[in-house]
PDB file of C-alpha atoms in Angstrom:
ATOM      1  CA  UNK A   1       0.000   0.000   0.000  1.00 62.00           C
ATOM      2  CA  UNK A   2       1.352   3.397  -0.987  1.00 72.00           C
ATOM      3  CA  UNK A   3       2.425   5.778   1.828  1.00 73.00           C
ATOM      4  CA  UNK A   4      -0.016   8.457   0.652  1.00 72.00           C
ATOM      5  CA  UNK A   5      -2.966   6.078   1.031  1.00 83.00           C
ATOM      6  CA  UNK A   6      -1.788   5.039   4.499  1.00 88.00           C
ATOM      7  CA  UNK A   7      -1.595   8.705   5.563  1.00 88.00           C
ATOM      8  CA  UNK A   8      -5.130   9.333   4.331  1.00 88.00           C
ATOM      9  CA  UNK A   9      -6.491   6.256   6.107  1.00 91.00           C
ATOM     10  CA  UNK A  10      -4.859   7.404   9.339  1.00 93.00           C
ATOM     11  CA  UNK A  11      -6.249  10.940   8.858  1.00 92.00           C
ATOM     12  CA  UNK A  12      -9.754   9.527   8.322  1.00 94.00           C
ATOM     13  CA  UNK A  13      -9.459   7.302  11.398  1.00 95.00           C
ATOM     14  CA  UNK A  14      -8.324  10.218  13.577  1.00 95.00           C
ATOM     15  CA  UNK A  15     -11.122  12.436  12.235  1.00 95.00           C
ATOM     16  CA  UNK A  16     -13.713   9.737  12.906  1.00 96.00           C
ATOM     17  CA  UNK A  17     -12.405   9.207  16.431  1.00 96.00           C
ATOM     18  CA  UNK A  18     -12.517  12.944  17.104  1.00 96.00           C
ATOM     19  CA  UNK A  19     -16.108  13.235  15.866  1.00 96.00           C
ATOM     20  CA  UNK A  20     -17.326  10.228  17.869  1.00 95.00           C
ATOM     21  CA  UNK A  21     -15.305  10.704  21.086  1.00 95.00           C
ATOM     22  CA  UNK A  22     -14.032  14.313  20.993  1.00 95.00           C
ATOM     23  CA  UNK A  23     -13.209  14.374  24.713  1.00 95.00           C
ATOM     24  CA  UNK A  24     -10.257  12.076  24.020  1.00 95.00           C
ATOM     25  CA  UNK A  25      -8.562  15.036  22.344  1.00 95.00           C
ATOM     26  CA  UNK A  26      -9.259  17.518  25.138  1.00 95.00           C
ATOM     27  CA  UNK A  27      -5.637  17.473  26.433  1.00 94.00           C
ATOM     28  CA  UNK A  28      -4.372  18.498  22.974  1.00 94.00           C
ATOM     29  CA  UNK A  29      -6.844  21.323  22.386  1.00 95.00           C
ATOM     30  CA  UNK A  30      -6.635  22.363  26.014  1.00 93.00           C
ATOM     31  CA  UNK A  31      -3.215  23.804  25.231  1.00 92.00           C
ATOM     32  CA  UNK A  32      -4.969  26.462  23.146  1.00 92.00           C
ATOM     33  CA  UNK A  33      -7.456  27.576  25.779  1.00 91.00           C
ATOM     34  CA  UNK A  34      -7.152  30.081  28.602  1.00 89.00           C
ATOM     35  CA  UNK A  35      -9.028  31.163  31.733  1.00 87.00           C
ATOM     36  CA  UNK A  36     -10.842  27.849  32.067  1.00 87.00           C
ATOM     37  CA  UNK A  37     -12.355  27.836  28.572  1.00 92.00           C
ATOM     38  CA  UNK A  38     -13.725  24.471  27.353  1.00 94.00           C
ATOM     39  CA  UNK A  39     -11.216  22.602  25.190  1.00 94.00           C
ATOM     40  CA  UNK A  40     -13.850  20.810  23.074  1.00 96.00           C
ATOM     41  CA  UNK A  41     -16.850  22.440  21.374  1.00 95.00           C
ATOM     42  CA  UNK A  42     -19.740  22.017  23.803  1.00 92.00           C
ATOM     43  CA  UNK A  43     -22.685  23.773  22.146  1.00 91.00           C
ATOM     44  CA  UNK A  44     -23.784  20.799  20.069  1.00 90.00           C
ATOM     45  CA  UNK A  45     -22.649  17.495  18.613  1.00 94.00           C
ATOM     46  CA  UNK A  46     -19.651  17.758  16.277  1.00 95.00           C
ATOM     47  CA  UNK A  47     -20.768  14.553  14.549  1.00 96.00           C
ATOM     48  CA  UNK A  48     -24.263  15.921  13.880  1.00 96.00           C
ATOM     49  CA  UNK A  49     -22.864  19.213  12.595  1.00 96.00           C
ATOM     50  CA  UNK A  50     -20.497  17.337  10.275  1.00 97.00           C
ATOM     51  CA  UNK A  51     -23.316  15.197   8.845  1.00 97.00           C
ATOM     52  CA  UNK A  52     -25.470  18.317   8.387  1.00 97.00           C
ATOM     53  CA  UNK A  53     -22.587  20.135   6.695  1.00 97.00           C
ATOM     54  CA  UNK A  54     -21.979  17.232   4.306  1.00 97.00           C
ATOM     55  CA  UNK A  55     -25.698  16.855   3.565  1.00 97.00           C
ATOM     56  CA  UNK A  56     -25.997  20.530   2.582  1.00 97.00           C
ATOM     57  CA  UNK A  57     -22.915  20.280   0.355  1.00 97.00           C
ATOM     58  CA  UNK A  58     -24.181  17.044  -1.229  1.00 97.00           C
ATOM     59  CA  UNK A  59     -27.629  18.506  -1.950  1.00 97.00           C
ATOM     60  CA  UNK A  60     -26.241  21.723  -3.448  1.00 96.00           C
ATOM     61  CA  UNK A  61     -23.601  19.933  -5.538  1.00 97.00           C
ATOM     62  CA  UNK A  62     -26.131  17.383  -6.810  1.00 97.00           C
ATOM     63  CA  UNK A  63     -28.495  20.142  -7.929  1.00 96.00           C
ATOM     64  CA  UNK A  64     -25.634  22.096  -9.525  1.00 95.00           C
ATOM     65  CA  UNK A  65     -24.460  18.953 -11.341  1.00 96.00           C
ATOM     66  CA  UNK A  66     -27.925  18.211 -12.701  1.00 96.00           C
ATOM     67  CA  UNK A  67     -28.444  21.744 -14.042  1.00 95.00           C
ATOM     68  CA  UNK A  68     -24.867  22.329 -15.266  1.00 95.00           C
ATOM     69  CA  UNK A  69     -24.618  18.999 -17.100  1.00 96.00           C
ATOM     70  CA  UNK A  70     -28.063  19.498 -18.647  1.00 95.00           C
ATOM     71  CA  UNK A  71     -27.102  22.984 -19.875  1.00 94.00           C
ATOM     72  CA  UNK A  72     -23.831  21.687 -21.324  1.00 94.00           C
ATOM     73  CA  UNK A  73     -25.645  18.891 -23.153  1.00 94.00           C
ATOM     74  CA  UNK A  74     -28.170  21.381 -24.520  1.00 93.00           C
ATOM     75  CA  UNK A  75     -25.577  23.779 -25.934  1.00 92.00           C
ATOM     76  CA  UNK A  76     -23.552  20.987 -27.559  1.00 90.00           C
ATOM     77  CA  UNK A  77     -26.570  19.826 -29.609  1.00 87.00           C
ATOM     78  CA  UNK A  78     -27.247  21.447 -32.968  1.00 83.00           C
ATOM     79  CA  UNK A  79     -30.586  22.796 -31.734  1.00 84.00           C
ATOM     80  CA  UNK A  80     -29.062  24.430 -28.646  1.00 84.00           C
ATOM     81  CA  UNK A  81     -25.817  26.010 -29.854  1.00 86.00           C
ATOM     82  CA  UNK A  82     -27.354  29.482 -29.888  1.00 90.00           C
ATOM     83  CA  UNK A  83     -28.006  29.214 -26.132  1.00 88.00           C
ATOM     84  CA  UNK A  84     -24.291  28.866 -25.283  1.00 88.00           C
ATOM     85  CA  UNK A  85     -23.730  32.559 -24.359  1.00 89.00           C
ATOM     86  CA  UNK A  86     -26.872  32.606 -22.195  1.00 86.00           C
ATOM     87  CA  UNK A  87     -25.950  29.326 -20.482  1.00 87.00           C
ATOM     88  CA  UNK A  88     -22.430  30.541 -19.785  1.00 87.00           C
ATOM     89  CA  UNK A  89     -23.837  33.765 -18.301  1.00 87.00           C
ATOM     90  CA  UNK A  90     -26.158  31.773 -16.032  1.00 84.00           C
ATOM     91  CA  UNK A  91     -23.290  29.554 -14.887  1.00 85.00           C
ATOM     92  CA  UNK A  92     -21.204  32.635 -14.132  1.00 86.00           C
ATOM     93  CA  UNK A  93     -23.813  34.183 -11.827  1.00 80.00           C
ATOM     94  CA  UNK A  94     -22.515  32.351  -8.771  1.00 76.00           C
ATOM     95  CA  UNK A  95     -18.946  33.461  -9.414  1.00 79.00           C
ATOM     96  CA  UNK A  96     -20.034  37.051 -10.040  1.00 82.00           C
ATOM     97  CA  UNK A  97     -21.883  37.402  -6.720  1.00 80.00           C
ATOM     98  CA  UNK A  98     -19.953  36.441  -3.573  1.00 82.00           C
ATOM     99  CA  UNK A  99     -21.754  33.789  -1.468  1.00 84.00           C
ATOM    100  CA  UNK A 100     -22.221  36.325   1.342  1.00 85.00           C
ATOM    101  CA  UNK A 101     -24.090  38.621  -1.049  1.00 86.00           C
ATOM    102  CA  UNK A 102     -26.252  35.718  -2.242  1.00 88.00           C
ATOM    103  CA  UNK A 103     -27.101  34.910   1.381  1.00 90.00           C
ATOM    104  CA  UNK A 104     -28.027  38.526   2.045  1.00 88.00           C
ATOM    105  CA  UNK A 105     -30.350  38.555  -0.969  1.00 88.00           C
ATOM    106  CA  UNK A 106     -31.845  35.124  -0.279  1.00 90.00           C
ATOM    107  CA  UNK A 107     -32.658  35.538   3.430  1.00 91.00           C
ATOM    108  CA  UNK A 108     -35.495  38.085   2.932  1.00 92.00           C
ATOM    109  CA  UNK A 109     -37.129  35.692   0.458  1.00 90.00           C
ATOM    110  CA  UNK A 110     -36.362  32.272   1.962  1.00 91.00           C
ATOM    111  CA  UNK A 111     -35.852  33.161   5.616  1.00 91.00           C
ATOM    112  CA  UNK A 112     -33.048  32.028   7.881  1.00 92.00           C
ATOM    113  CA  UNK A 113     -31.781  28.452   7.867  1.00 89.00           C
ATOM    114  CA  UNK A 114     -30.536  25.958   5.312  1.00 93.00           C
ATOM    115  CA  UNK A 115     -32.374  27.238   2.219  1.00 94.00           C
ATOM    116  CA  UNK A 116     -30.298  30.415   1.603  1.00 94.00           C
ATOM    117  CA  UNK A 117     -27.098  28.394   2.048  1.00 95.00           C
ATOM    118  CA  UNK A 118     -28.266  25.835  -0.514  1.00 95.00           C
ATOM    119  CA  UNK A 119     -28.968  28.612  -3.015  1.00 93.00           C
ATOM    120  CA  UNK A 120     -25.543  30.200  -2.482  1.00 93.00           C
ATOM    121  CA  UNK A 121     -23.677  26.879  -2.826  1.00 94.00           C
ATOM    122  CA  UNK A 122     -25.760  25.844  -5.840  1.00 95.00           C
ATOM    123  CA  UNK A 123     -24.970  29.057  -7.717  1.00 92.00           C
ATOM    124  CA  UNK A 124     -21.314  28.980  -6.691  1.00 91.00           C
ATOM    125  CA  UNK A 125     -20.909  25.391  -7.884  1.00 92.00           C
ATOM    126  CA  UNK A 126     -22.414  25.733 -11.359  1.00 93.00           C
ATOM    127  CA  UNK A 127     -19.467  27.157 -13.303  1.00 93.00           C
ATOM    128  CA  UNK A 128     -16.768  24.468 -12.742  1.00 94.00           C
ATOM    129  CA  UNK A 129     -19.194  21.657 -13.583  1.00 96.00           C
ATOM    130  CA  UNK A 130     -20.649  23.430 -16.627  1.00 95.00           C
ATOM    131  CA  UNK A 131     -17.262  24.338 -18.122  1.00 94.00           C
ATOM    132  CA  UNK A 132     -15.799  20.883 -17.543  1.00 95.00           C
ATOM    133  CA  UNK A 133     -18.842  19.150 -19.015  1.00 95.00           C
ATOM    134  CA  UNK A 134     -18.666  21.452 -22.025  1.00 94.00           C
ATOM    135  CA  UNK A 135     -14.962  20.687 -22.466  1.00 93.00           C
ATOM    136  CA  UNK A 136     -15.524  16.957 -22.104  1.00 92.00           C
ATOM    137  CA  UNK A 137     -18.327  16.841 -24.678  1.00 91.00           C
ATOM    138  CA  UNK A 138     -16.673  19.163 -27.215  1.00 90.00           C
ATOM    139  CA  UNK A 139     -13.274  17.445 -27.179  1.00 88.00           C
ATOM    140  CA  UNK A 140     -14.411  13.874 -27.766  1.00 83.00           C
ATOM    141  CA  UNK A 141     -12.391  11.889 -30.358  1.00 81.00           C
ATOM    142  CA  UNK A 142     -14.042  12.584 -33.692  1.00 80.00           C
ATOM    143  CA  UNK A 143     -13.358   9.043 -34.906  1.00 80.00           C
ATOM    144  CA  UNK A 144     -15.455   7.622 -32.081  1.00 81.00           C
ATOM    145  CA  UNK A 145     -18.432   9.907 -32.666  1.00 77.00           C
ATOM    146  CA  UNK A 146     -18.302   9.325 -36.414  1.00 81.00           C
ATOM    147  CA  UNK A 147     -18.213   5.568 -35.893  1.00 84.00           C
ATOM    148  CA  UNK A 148     -21.262   5.826 -33.617  1.00 79.00           C
ATOM    149  CA  UNK A 149     -23.118   7.734 -36.328  1.00 79.00           C
ATOM    150  CA  UNK A 150     -21.989   5.195 -38.895  1.00 81.00           C
ATOM    151  CA  UNK A 151     -23.569   2.263 -37.070  1.00 83.00           C
ATOM    152  CA  UNK A 152     -26.882   4.113 -36.950  1.00 79.00           C
ATOM    153  CA  UNK A 153     -27.012   5.270 -33.327  1.00 83.00           C
ATOM    154  CA  UNK A 154     -29.555   7.969 -32.532  1.00 83.00           C
ATOM    155  CA  UNK A 155     -28.358  11.194 -30.876  1.00 83.00           C
ATOM    156  CA  UNK A 156     -29.715   9.940 -27.549  1.00 85.00           C
ATOM    157  CA  UNK A 157     -27.847   6.633 -27.870  1.00 86.00           C
ATOM    158  CA  UNK A 158     -24.640   8.455 -28.777  1.00 87.00           C
ATOM    159  CA  UNK A 159     -25.082  10.784 -25.819  1.00 88.00           C
ATOM    160  CA  UNK A 160     -25.707   8.163 -23.134  1.00 89.00           C
ATOM    161  CA  UNK A 161     -23.623   5.277 -24.483  1.00 88.00           C
ATOM    162  CA  UNK A 162     -20.644   7.135 -25.995  1.00 89.00           C
ATOM    163  CA  UNK A 163     -20.356  10.836 -25.209  1.00 90.00           C
ATOM    164  CA  UNK A 164     -21.210  11.010 -21.508  1.00 91.00           C
ATOM    165  CA  UNK A 165     -19.182   7.900 -20.527  1.00 90.00           C
ATOM    166  CA  UNK A 166     -16.112   9.260 -22.350  1.00 90.00           C
ATOM    167  CA  UNK A 167     -16.585  12.768 -20.942  1.00 92.00           C
ATOM    168  CA  UNK A 168     -17.280  11.491 -17.410  1.00 92.00           C
ATOM    169  CA  UNK A 169     -13.695  11.836 -16.061  1.00 91.00           C
ATOM    170  CA  UNK A 170     -13.598  15.498 -17.130  1.00 93.00           C
ATOM    171  CA  UNK A 171     -17.088  16.098 -15.726  1.00 95.00           C
ATOM    172  CA  UNK A 172     -16.015  14.472 -12.466  1.00 94.00           C
ATOM    173  CA  UNK A 173     -13.046  16.849 -12.251  1.00 94.00           C
ATOM    174  CA  UNK A 174     -15.501  19.758 -12.310  1.00 95.00           C
ATOM    175  CA  UNK A 175     -17.679  18.106  -9.666  1.00 96.00           C
ATOM    176  CA  UNK A 176     -14.572  17.552  -7.533  1.00 95.00           C
ATOM    177  CA  UNK A 177     -13.634  21.227  -7.701  1.00 94.00           C
ATOM    178  CA  UNK A 178     -17.210  22.332  -7.022  1.00 94.00           C
ATOM    179  CA  UNK A 179     -17.512  19.998  -4.028  1.00 96.00           C
ATOM    180  CA  UNK A 180     -14.320  21.206  -2.378  1.00 94.00           C
ATOM    181  CA  UNK A 181     -15.303  24.854  -2.903  1.00 92.00           C
ATOM    182  CA  UNK A 182     -18.734  24.154  -1.396  1.00 94.00           C
ATOM    183  CA  UNK A 183     -17.256  22.353   1.621  1.00 94.00           C
ATOM    184  CA  UNK A 184     -15.312  25.449   2.585  1.00 91.00           C
ATOM    185  CA  UNK A 185     -17.983  27.963   1.575  1.00 92.00           C
ATOM    186  CA  UNK A 186     -20.764  26.170   3.484  1.00 94.00           C
ATOM    187  CA  UNK A 187     -19.267  27.373   6.769  1.00 94.00           C
ATOM    188  CA  UNK A 188     -20.668  30.847   6.123  1.00 92.00           C
ATOM    189  CA  UNK A 189     -24.155  29.346   6.167  1.00 93.00           C
ATOM    190  CA  UNK A 190     -24.021  29.440   9.957  1.00 93.00           C
ATOM    191  CA  UNK A 191     -24.248  33.231   9.775  1.00 90.00           C
ATOM    192  CA  UNK A 192     -27.853  32.757   8.622  1.00 92.00           C
ATOM    193  CA  UNK A 193     -28.638  29.944  11.101  1.00 88.00           C
ATOM    194  CA  UNK A 194     -27.811  26.972   8.880  1.00 93.00           C
ATOM    195  CA  UNK A 195     -26.410  24.072  10.930  1.00 94.00           C
ATOM    196  CA  UNK A 196     -22.909  23.705   9.536  1.00 95.00           C
ATOM    197  CA  UNK A 197     -19.397  23.454  10.952  1.00 96.00           C
ATOM    198  CA  UNK A 198     -19.299  27.227  10.718  1.00 95.00           C
ATOM    199  CA  UNK A 199     -21.110  27.170  14.082  1.00 95.00           C
ATOM    200  CA  UNK A 200     -17.941  25.860  15.715  1.00 96.00           C
ATOM    201  CA  UNK A 201     -15.766  28.530  14.109  1.00 95.00           C
ATOM    202  CA  UNK A 202     -18.199  31.349  14.947  1.00 95.00           C
ATOM    203  CA  UNK A 203     -18.484  30.131  18.550  1.00 94.00           C
ATOM    204  CA  UNK A 204     -14.707  30.234  18.799  1.00 94.00           C
ATOM    205  CA  UNK A 205     -14.480  33.720  17.354  1.00 94.00           C
ATOM    206  CA  UNK A 206     -17.191  35.174  19.596  1.00 93.00           C
ATOM    207  CA  UNK A 207     -15.698  33.629  22.757  1.00 92.00           C
ATOM    208  CA  UNK A 208     -12.069  34.147  21.715  1.00 94.00           C
ATOM    209  CA  UNK A 209     -11.541  30.381  21.980  1.00 94.00           C
ATOM    210  CA  UNK A 210      -8.826  29.338  19.532  1.00 95.00           C
ATOM    211  CA  UNK A 211      -9.496  25.643  20.195  1.00 96.00           C
ATOM    212  CA  UNK A 212     -13.037  25.916  18.776  1.00 96.00           C
ATOM    213  CA  UNK A 213     -11.850  27.788  15.685  1.00 96.00           C
ATOM    214  CA  UNK A 214      -9.150  25.183  15.053  1.00 96.00           C
ATOM    215  CA  UNK A 215     -11.576  22.296  15.490  1.00 96.00           C
ATOM    216  CA  UNK A 216     -14.035  23.660  12.934  1.00 96.00           C
ATOM    217  CA  UNK A 217     -11.273  24.493  10.478  1.00 95.00           C
ATOM    218  CA  UNK A 218      -9.523  21.139  10.837  1.00 96.00           C
ATOM    219  CA  UNK A 219     -12.697  19.110  10.320  1.00 97.00           C
ATOM    220  CA  UNK A 220     -13.554  21.023   7.134  1.00 96.00           C
ATOM    221  CA  UNK A 221      -9.953  20.883   5.903  1.00 95.00           C
ATOM    222  CA  UNK A 222      -9.532  17.141   6.447  1.00 95.00           C
ATOM    223  CA  UNK A 223     -12.917  16.419   4.850  1.00 96.00           C
ATOM    224  CA  UNK A 224     -11.970  18.539   1.826  1.00 95.00           C
ATOM    225  CA  UNK A 225      -8.664  16.699   1.346  1.00 94.00           C
ATOM    226  CA  UNK A 226     -10.216  13.241   1.750  1.00 94.00           C
ATOM    227  CA  UNK A 227     -13.129  13.938  -0.586  1.00 95.00           C
ATOM    228  CA  UNK A 228     -10.860  15.626  -3.146  1.00 94.00           C
ATOM    229  CA  UNK A 229      -8.487  12.649  -3.165  1.00 92.00           C
ATOM    230  CA  UNK A 230     -11.332  10.132  -3.358  1.00 92.00           C
ATOM    231  CA  UNK A 231     -12.893  11.855  -6.361  1.00 92.00           C
ATOM    232  CA  UNK A 232      -9.475  12.239  -7.993  1.00 91.00           C
ATOM    233  CA  UNK A 233      -8.885   8.479  -7.573  1.00 89.00           C
ATOM    234  CA  UNK A 234     -12.309   7.773  -9.105  1.00 89.00           C
ATOM    235  CA  UNK A 235     -11.454  10.097 -11.977  1.00 88.00           C
ATOM    236  CA  UNK A 236      -8.172   8.242 -12.648  1.00 88.00           C
ATOM    237  CA  UNK A 237      -9.993   4.903 -12.529  1.00 84.00           C
ATOM    238  CA  UNK A 238     -12.565   6.095 -15.052  1.00 82.00           C
ATOM    239  CA  UNK A 239      -9.836   7.383 -17.361  1.00 82.00           C
ATOM    240  CA  UNK A 240      -8.047   4.034 -17.187  1.00 82.00           C
ATOM    241  CA  UNK A 241     -11.299   2.160 -17.750  1.00 76.00           C
ATOM    242  CA  UNK A 242     -12.115   4.166 -20.882  1.00 67.00           C
ATOM    243  CA  UNK A 243      -8.524   4.066 -22.155  1.00 66.00           C
ATOM    244  CA  UNK A 244      -8.069   7.828 -21.847  1.00 63.00           C
ATOM    245  CA  UNK A 245      -5.089   7.505 -19.502  1.00 53.00           C
ATOM    246  CA  UNK A 246      -3.114   5.737 -22.226  1.00 51.00           C
ATOM    247  CA  UNK A 247      -4.018   8.379 -24.808  1.00 52.00           C
ATOM    248  CA  UNK A 248      -3.017  11.157 -22.396  1.00 49.00           C
ATOM    249  CA  UNK A 249       0.326   9.466 -21.731  1.00 45.00           C
ATOM    250  CA  UNK A 250       0.953   9.057 -25.450  1.00 44.00           C
TER     251      UNK A 250
END
């Protein structure tokens, strides 16, 4: 087993232990406290907050993937080419408006809680997935698509049996980037009462407790690294499975 994989397994095991039995780590984080401050976040369950955080990110990324991939498919068909500028503008909305601004605009309409955070993460995650899907579909080997046409495949058969499977590694790279961005950005959802790991960081900032801030940041950071690496490994496997790794090496 490669050293990098061993390190990641150890990191996951330590993270899991901290989320399930955080008091075991009190002596370590206690070094960062002062004046009798609690060493471990005590205003809720870290495990519950982590699951909530991941659920919000998963929901937002899933919705962004569905819309972004659908838009990319539309604009790469002959009947949808003229919608490319409009689709690109829509995908850019999330990058144009900072997530904090989106939250500020969404709260009066949707109220406090998870909903404004979902909207902000959804908009912020559209662009990487849309651009990568577009790249993956546009840059397919022409010989493959021509062969598919030659055997009489319909456009739908070509899309689902040839184009999307070949473009999937590139699409997954966009999803990977969007997911990692959302993991970090979701922390700001706690400013509008969404239950995310941002609660831990905010509690640390308001009470001047460095241990709380570090705990929230470390959980998000380790999750981001583990999820990024897992999706990257899946991407490499898909490229090898479709023979794209060999073409890239050549």
